[in-house]
mmCIF file of C-alpha atoms in Angstrom:
data_model
loop_
_atom_site.group_PDB
_atom_site.id
_atom_site.type_symbol
_atom_site.label_atom_id
_atom_site.label_comp_id
_atom_site.label_asym_id
_atom_site.label_seq_id
_atom_site.Cartn_x
_atom_site.Cartn_y
_atom_site.Cartn_z
ATOM 1 C CA MET A 1 0.000 0.000 0.000
ATOM 2 C CA LYS A 2 1.289 3.467 -0.932
ATOM 3 C CA ASP A 3 1.889 6.104 1.711
ATOM 4 C CA GLU A 4 0.509 8.991 -0.375
ATOM 5 C CA ASN A 5 -2.131 11.631 0.285
ATOM 6 C CA PHE A 6 -5.332 11.860 -1.668
ATOM 7 C CA CYS A 7 -8.175 14.314 -1.388
ATOM 8 C CA PRO A 8 -11.420 12.675 -0.193
ATOM 9 C CA LEU A 9 -13.482 15.342 -1.990
ATOM 10 C CA CYS A 10 -11.970 15.379 -5.486
ATOM 11 C CA GLY A 11 -9.702 12.314 -5.374
ATOM 12 C CA THR A 12 -6.515 14.069 -6.514
ATOM 13 C CA GLU A 13 -3.183 12.759 -5.282
ATOM 14 C CA LYS A 14 -1.152 15.717 -6.547
ATOM 15 C CA GLY A 15 -0.278 19.057 -5.013
ATOM 16 C CA HIS A 16 -0.194 20.371 -1.489
ATOM 17 C CA PHE A 17 -2.551 19.104 1.207
ATOM 18 C CA ILE A 18 -4.015 21.082 4.103
ATOM 19 C CA LYS A 19 -5.886 19.286 6.907
ATOM 20 C CA GLY A 20 -6.329 16.210 4.704
ATOM 21 C CA LEU A 21 -7.721 18.083 1.687
ATOM 22 C CA CYS A 22 -6.031 19.302 -1.460
ATOM 23 C CA LYS A 23 -5.308 23.025 -1.485
ATOM 24 C CA GLU A 24 -8.167 23.825 -3.903
ATOM 25 C CA CYS A 25 -10.830 21.822 -1.992
ATOM 26 C CA PHE A 26 -9.645 23.212 1.340
ATOM 27 C CA LEU A 27 -9.985 26.794 0.091
ATOM 28 C CA LYS A 28 -13.479 26.055 -1.284
ATOM 29 C CA LYS A 29 -14.586 24.578 2.052
ATOM 30 C CA TYR A 30 -12.883 26.982 4.510
ATOM 31 C CA LYS A 31 -12.599 30.781 4.417
ATOM 32 C CA VAL A 32 -9.026 31.646 5.344
ATOM 33 C CA VAL A 33 -9.204 35.249 4.138
ATOM 34 C CA GLU A 34 -12.225 37.544 3.994
ATOM 35 C CA ILE A 35 -11.822 40.470 1.611
ATOM 36 C CA PRO A 36 -14.924 42.643 1.335
ATOM 37 C CA GLU A 37 -16.237 43.185 -2.185
ATOM 38 C CA THR A 38 -17.127 46.804 -1.399
ATOM 39 C CA ILE A 39 -15.652 49.196 1.139
ATOM 40 C CA SER A 40 -17.468 52.450 1.703
ATOM 41 C CA PHE A 41 -16.301 55.630 3.362
ATOM 42 C CA GLU A 42 -17.593 59.162 3.787
ATOM 43 C CA GLN A 43 -16.485 61.913 1.407
ATOM 44 C CA CYS A 44 -17.384 65.575 1.823
ATOM 45 C CA LYS A 45 -19.196 66.809 -1.259
ATOM 46 C CA THR A 46 -17.871 70.348 -0.683
ATOM 47 C CA CYS A 47 -14.150 70.008 0.156
ATOM 48 C CA GLU A 48 -13.796 66.378 -1.103
ATOM 49 C CA LYS A 49 -11.930 65.241 2.036
ATOM 50 C CA ILE A 50 -12.588 61.654 3.110
ATOM 51 C CA LYS A 51 -13.218 60.225 6.564
ATOM 52 C CA LEU A 52 -10.669 57.572 7.520
ATOM 53 C CA PHE A 53 -10.085 56.364 11.070
ATOM 54 C CA GLU A 54 -12.535 58.987 12.404
ATOM 55 C CA LYS A 55 -10.653 61.920 10.810
ATOM 56 C CA MET A 56 -11.335 63.974 7.709
ATOM 57 C CA VAL A 57 -8.235 63.871 5.496
ATOM 58 C CA VAL A 58 -7.232 64.820 1.977
ATOM 59 C CA PRO A 59 -7.695 61.703 -0.186
ATOM 60 C CA ASP A 60 -4.422 59.981 -0.965
ATOM 61 C CA SER A 61 -3.671 56.413 -1.973
ATOM 62 C CA LYS A 62 -1.414 55.691 1.032
ATOM 63 C CA ASN A 63 -4.079 56.496 3.671
ATOM 64 C CA LEU A 64 -6.769 54.700 1.673
ATOM 65 C CA ALA A 65 -4.519 51.623 1.325
ATOM 66 C CA LEU A 66 -4.097 51.447 5.125
ATOM 67 C CA PHE A 67 -7.875 51.782 5.536
ATOM 68 C CA VAL A 68 -8.525 48.957 3.047
ATOM 69 C CA GLU A 69 -5.882 46.698 4.650
ATOM 70 C CA LYS A 70 -7.609 47.066 8.048
ATOM 71 C CA LYS A 71 -10.860 45.765 6.527
ATOM 72 C CA VAL A 72 -9.299 42.404 5.504
ATOM 73 C CA LYS A 73 -9.894 39.536 7.950
ATOM 74 C CA ILE A 74 -7.385 36.672 8.142
ATOM 75 C CA LYS A 75 -7.969 33.354 9.950
ATOM 76 C CA ASN A 76 -5.258 30.790 10.784
ATOM 77 C CA LEU A 77 -2.755 32.096 8.242
ATOM 78 C CA ASN A 78 0.843 32.272 9.470
ATOM 79 C CA ASN A 79 3.310 34.946 8.351
ATOM 80 C CA SER A 80 0.449 36.777 6.679
ATOM 81 C CA GLU A 81 0.992 39.952 4.717
ATOM 82 C CA VAL A 82 -1.739 42.237 3.425
ATOM 83 C CA HIS A 83 -1.058 44.839 0.753
ATOM 84 C CA ALA A 84 -3.574 47.139 -0.848
ATOM 85 C CA ILE A 85 -2.819 49.107 -3.978
ATOM 86 C CA VAL A 86 -5.199 52.047 -4.289
ATOM 87 C CA SER A 87 -5.475 54.296 -7.282
ATOM 88 C CA ILE A 88 -7.372 57.539 -7.682
ATOM 89 C CA ASP A 89 -8.093 58.512 -11.279
ATOM 90 C CA GLU A 90 -8.450 62.025 -12.689
ATOM 91 C CA ASN A 91 -12.235 61.911 -12.120
ATOM 92 C CA GLY A 92 -11.759 61.189 -8.408
ATOM 93 C CA GLU A 93 -12.841 57.539 -8.771
ATOM 94 C CA PHE A 94 -11.221 55.078 -6.360
ATOM 95 C CA SER A 95 -10.166 51.484 -7.015
ATOM 96 C CA ALA A 96 -8.136 48.976 -5.011
ATOM 97 C CA LYS A 97 -6.393 45.667 -5.489
ATOM 98 C CA VAL A 98 -5.833 43.614 -2.331
ATOM 99 C CA ILE A 99 -3.062 41.020 -2.152
ATOM 100 C CA VAL A 100 -2.819 38.628 0.813
ATOM 101 C CA LYS A 101 0.023 36.142 1.254
ATOM 102 C CA GLY A 102 0.702 33.666 4.031
ATOM 103 C CA ILE A 103 1.446 30.073 5.007
ATOM 104 C CA LEU A 104 -0.925 27.411 6.323
ATOM 105 C CA GLU A 105 0.532 24.023 7.334
ATOM 106 C CA ASN A 106 3.716 24.756 5.327
ATOM 107 C CA VAL A 107 1.646 25.483 2.214
ATOM 108 C CA PRO A 108 2.121 28.968 0.744
ATOM 109 C CA LEU A 109 -1.182 30.658 -0.052
ATOM 110 C CA SER A 110 -1.844 33.794 -2.058
ATOM 111 C CA PHE A 111 -5.079 35.709 -2.646
ATOM 112 C CA GLU A 112 -5.698 38.655 -4.945
ATOM 113 C CA GLU A 113 -8.974 40.523 -5.367
ATOM 114 C CA GLU A 114 -10.283 43.786 -6.748
ATOM 115 C CA VAL A 115 -12.250 45.812 -4.228
ATOM 116 C CA LEU A 116 -14.808 48.486 -5.038
ATOM 117 C CA LEU A 117 -14.189 51.644 -2.992
ATOM 118 C CA GLU A 118 -17.434 53.525 -2.672
ATOM 119 C CA PRO A 119 -17.501 57.081 -1.302
ATOM 120 C CA ARG A 120 -20.737 58.135 0.417
ATOM 121 C CA PRO A 121 -21.395 61.854 -0.096
ATOM 122 C CA VAL A 122 -21.737 63.804 3.163
ATOM 123 C CA GLN A 123 -20.896 67.283 4.330
ATOM 124 C CA CYS A 124 -18.065 67.431 6.851
ATOM 125 C CA ASP A 125 -18.435 69.431 10.054
ATOM 126 C CA ALA A 126 -16.094 72.200 8.884
ATOM 127 C CA CYS A 127 -17.945 72.728 5.583
ATOM 128 C CA MET A 128 -21.296 72.594 7.360
ATOM 129 C CA ARG A 129 -20.181 75.293 9.792
ATOM 130 C CA LEU A 130 -18.759 77.488 7.040
ATOM 131 C CA SER A 131 -21.934 77.190 4.954
ATOM 132 C CA SER A 132 -23.970 78.373 7.951
ATOM 133 C CA GLN A 133 -21.690 81.429 8.333
ATOM 134 C CA TYR A 134 -19.967 80.073 11.473
ATOM 135 C CA HIS A 135 -16.616 81.712 12.178
ATOM 136 C CA GLU A 136 -14.327 81.196 15.151
ATOM 137 C CA ALA A 137 -12.650 84.533 14.522
ATOM 138 C CA ILE A 138 -13.310 87.444 12.249
ATOM 139 C CA ILE A 139 -10.591 89.716 10.911
ATOM 140 C CA GLN A 140 -11.757 93.014 9.541
ATOM 141 C CA LEU A 141 -9.621 95.313 7.441
ATOM 142 C CA ARG A 142 -10.621 98.943 7.505
ATOM 143 C CA ALA A 143 -8.946 101.831 5.845
ATOM 144 C CA LYS A 144 -8.595 105.327 7.144
ATOM 145 C CA GLU A 145 -9.935 108.010 4.948
ATOM 146 C CA GLY A 146 -8.032 107.982 1.701
ATOM 147 C CA GLY A 147 -6.306 104.677 2.549
ATOM 148 C CA ARG A 148 -8.227 102.439 0.159
ATOM 149 C CA LYS A 149 -5.142 102.093 -2.030
ATOM 150 C CA GLU A 150 -3.166 100.523 0.851
ATOM 151 C CA LEU A 151 -6.123 98.305 1.757
ATOM 152 C CA LYS A 152 -6.243 96.918 -1.795
ATOM 153 C CA LYS A 153 -2.496 96.214 -1.547
ATOM 154 C CA PHE A 154 -2.802 94.145 1.680
ATOM 155 C CA LEU A 155 -6.033 92.330 0.857
ATOM 156 C CA PRO A 156 -4.489 89.735 -1.542
ATOM 157 C CA ILE A 157 -1.743 89.011 1.003
ATOM 158 C CA LEU A 158 -4.300 88.382 3.746
ATOM 159 C CA ILE A 159 -6.502 86.234 1.502
ATOM 160 C CA GLY A 160 -3.458 84.162 0.474
ATOM 161 C CA PHE A 161 -2.499 83.668 4.127
ATOM 162 C CA VAL A 162 -5.993 82.532 5.147
ATOM 163 C CA GLU A 163 -6.307 80.156 2.159
ATOM 164 C CA ALA A 164 -2.873 78.648 3.003
ATOM 165 C CA MET A 165 -4.110 78.032 6.559
ATOM 166 C CA ARG A 166 -7.031 75.980 5.181
ATOM 167 C CA SER A 167 -4.758 72.941 4.715
ATOM 168 C CA LYS A 168 -4.036 72.990 8.476
ATOM 169 C CA ASN A 169 -7.430 74.145 9.714
ATOM 170 C CA SER A 170 -10.550 73.343 7.705
ATOM 171 C CA LEU A 171 -12.439 76.254 9.275
ATOM 172 C CA SER A 172 -10.088 78.863 7.773
ATOM 173 C CA SER A 173 -11.867 80.777 5.044
ATOM 174 C CA VAL A 174 -12.517 84.188 3.594
ATOM 175 C CA SER A 175 -16.215 85.029 3.681
ATOM 176 C CA GLU A 176 -16.267 88.461 2.038
#
């Protein structure tokens, strides 16, 4: 009698075996990796920032990749690695490819799937406050009589400063 493995489900005697089943039958019967088909997140329809890990951030592929990787669930896979490759096209559409590698009972396993990234349009707190004329501080420029020329000279500098602050503080804006 031969001392070889065979799969009780499909009868094959070739390839790697995991828990008494061939690799293909084992993966059909047991979920080792769960990769969601769709991952949704909030995106502000005004400033286009996205909400990741409870913070509104400028959309970039690195932060989105970390967010997608956290959504992958792995069971009983040793030395597992999860990599997400996120791309953002010129229309602002998001797509991701998830690659998972690991070892189960000395058998190397690899999974690769496309994931649909679906932004849900919302309005972030900062944009909601600004649209309702909320301001934490108001700076007024006033000119003395005959000083309108100087006021016009400083106004673009001030507007540029406030707009540059918007990247650090979403509530920075020029209202009038």
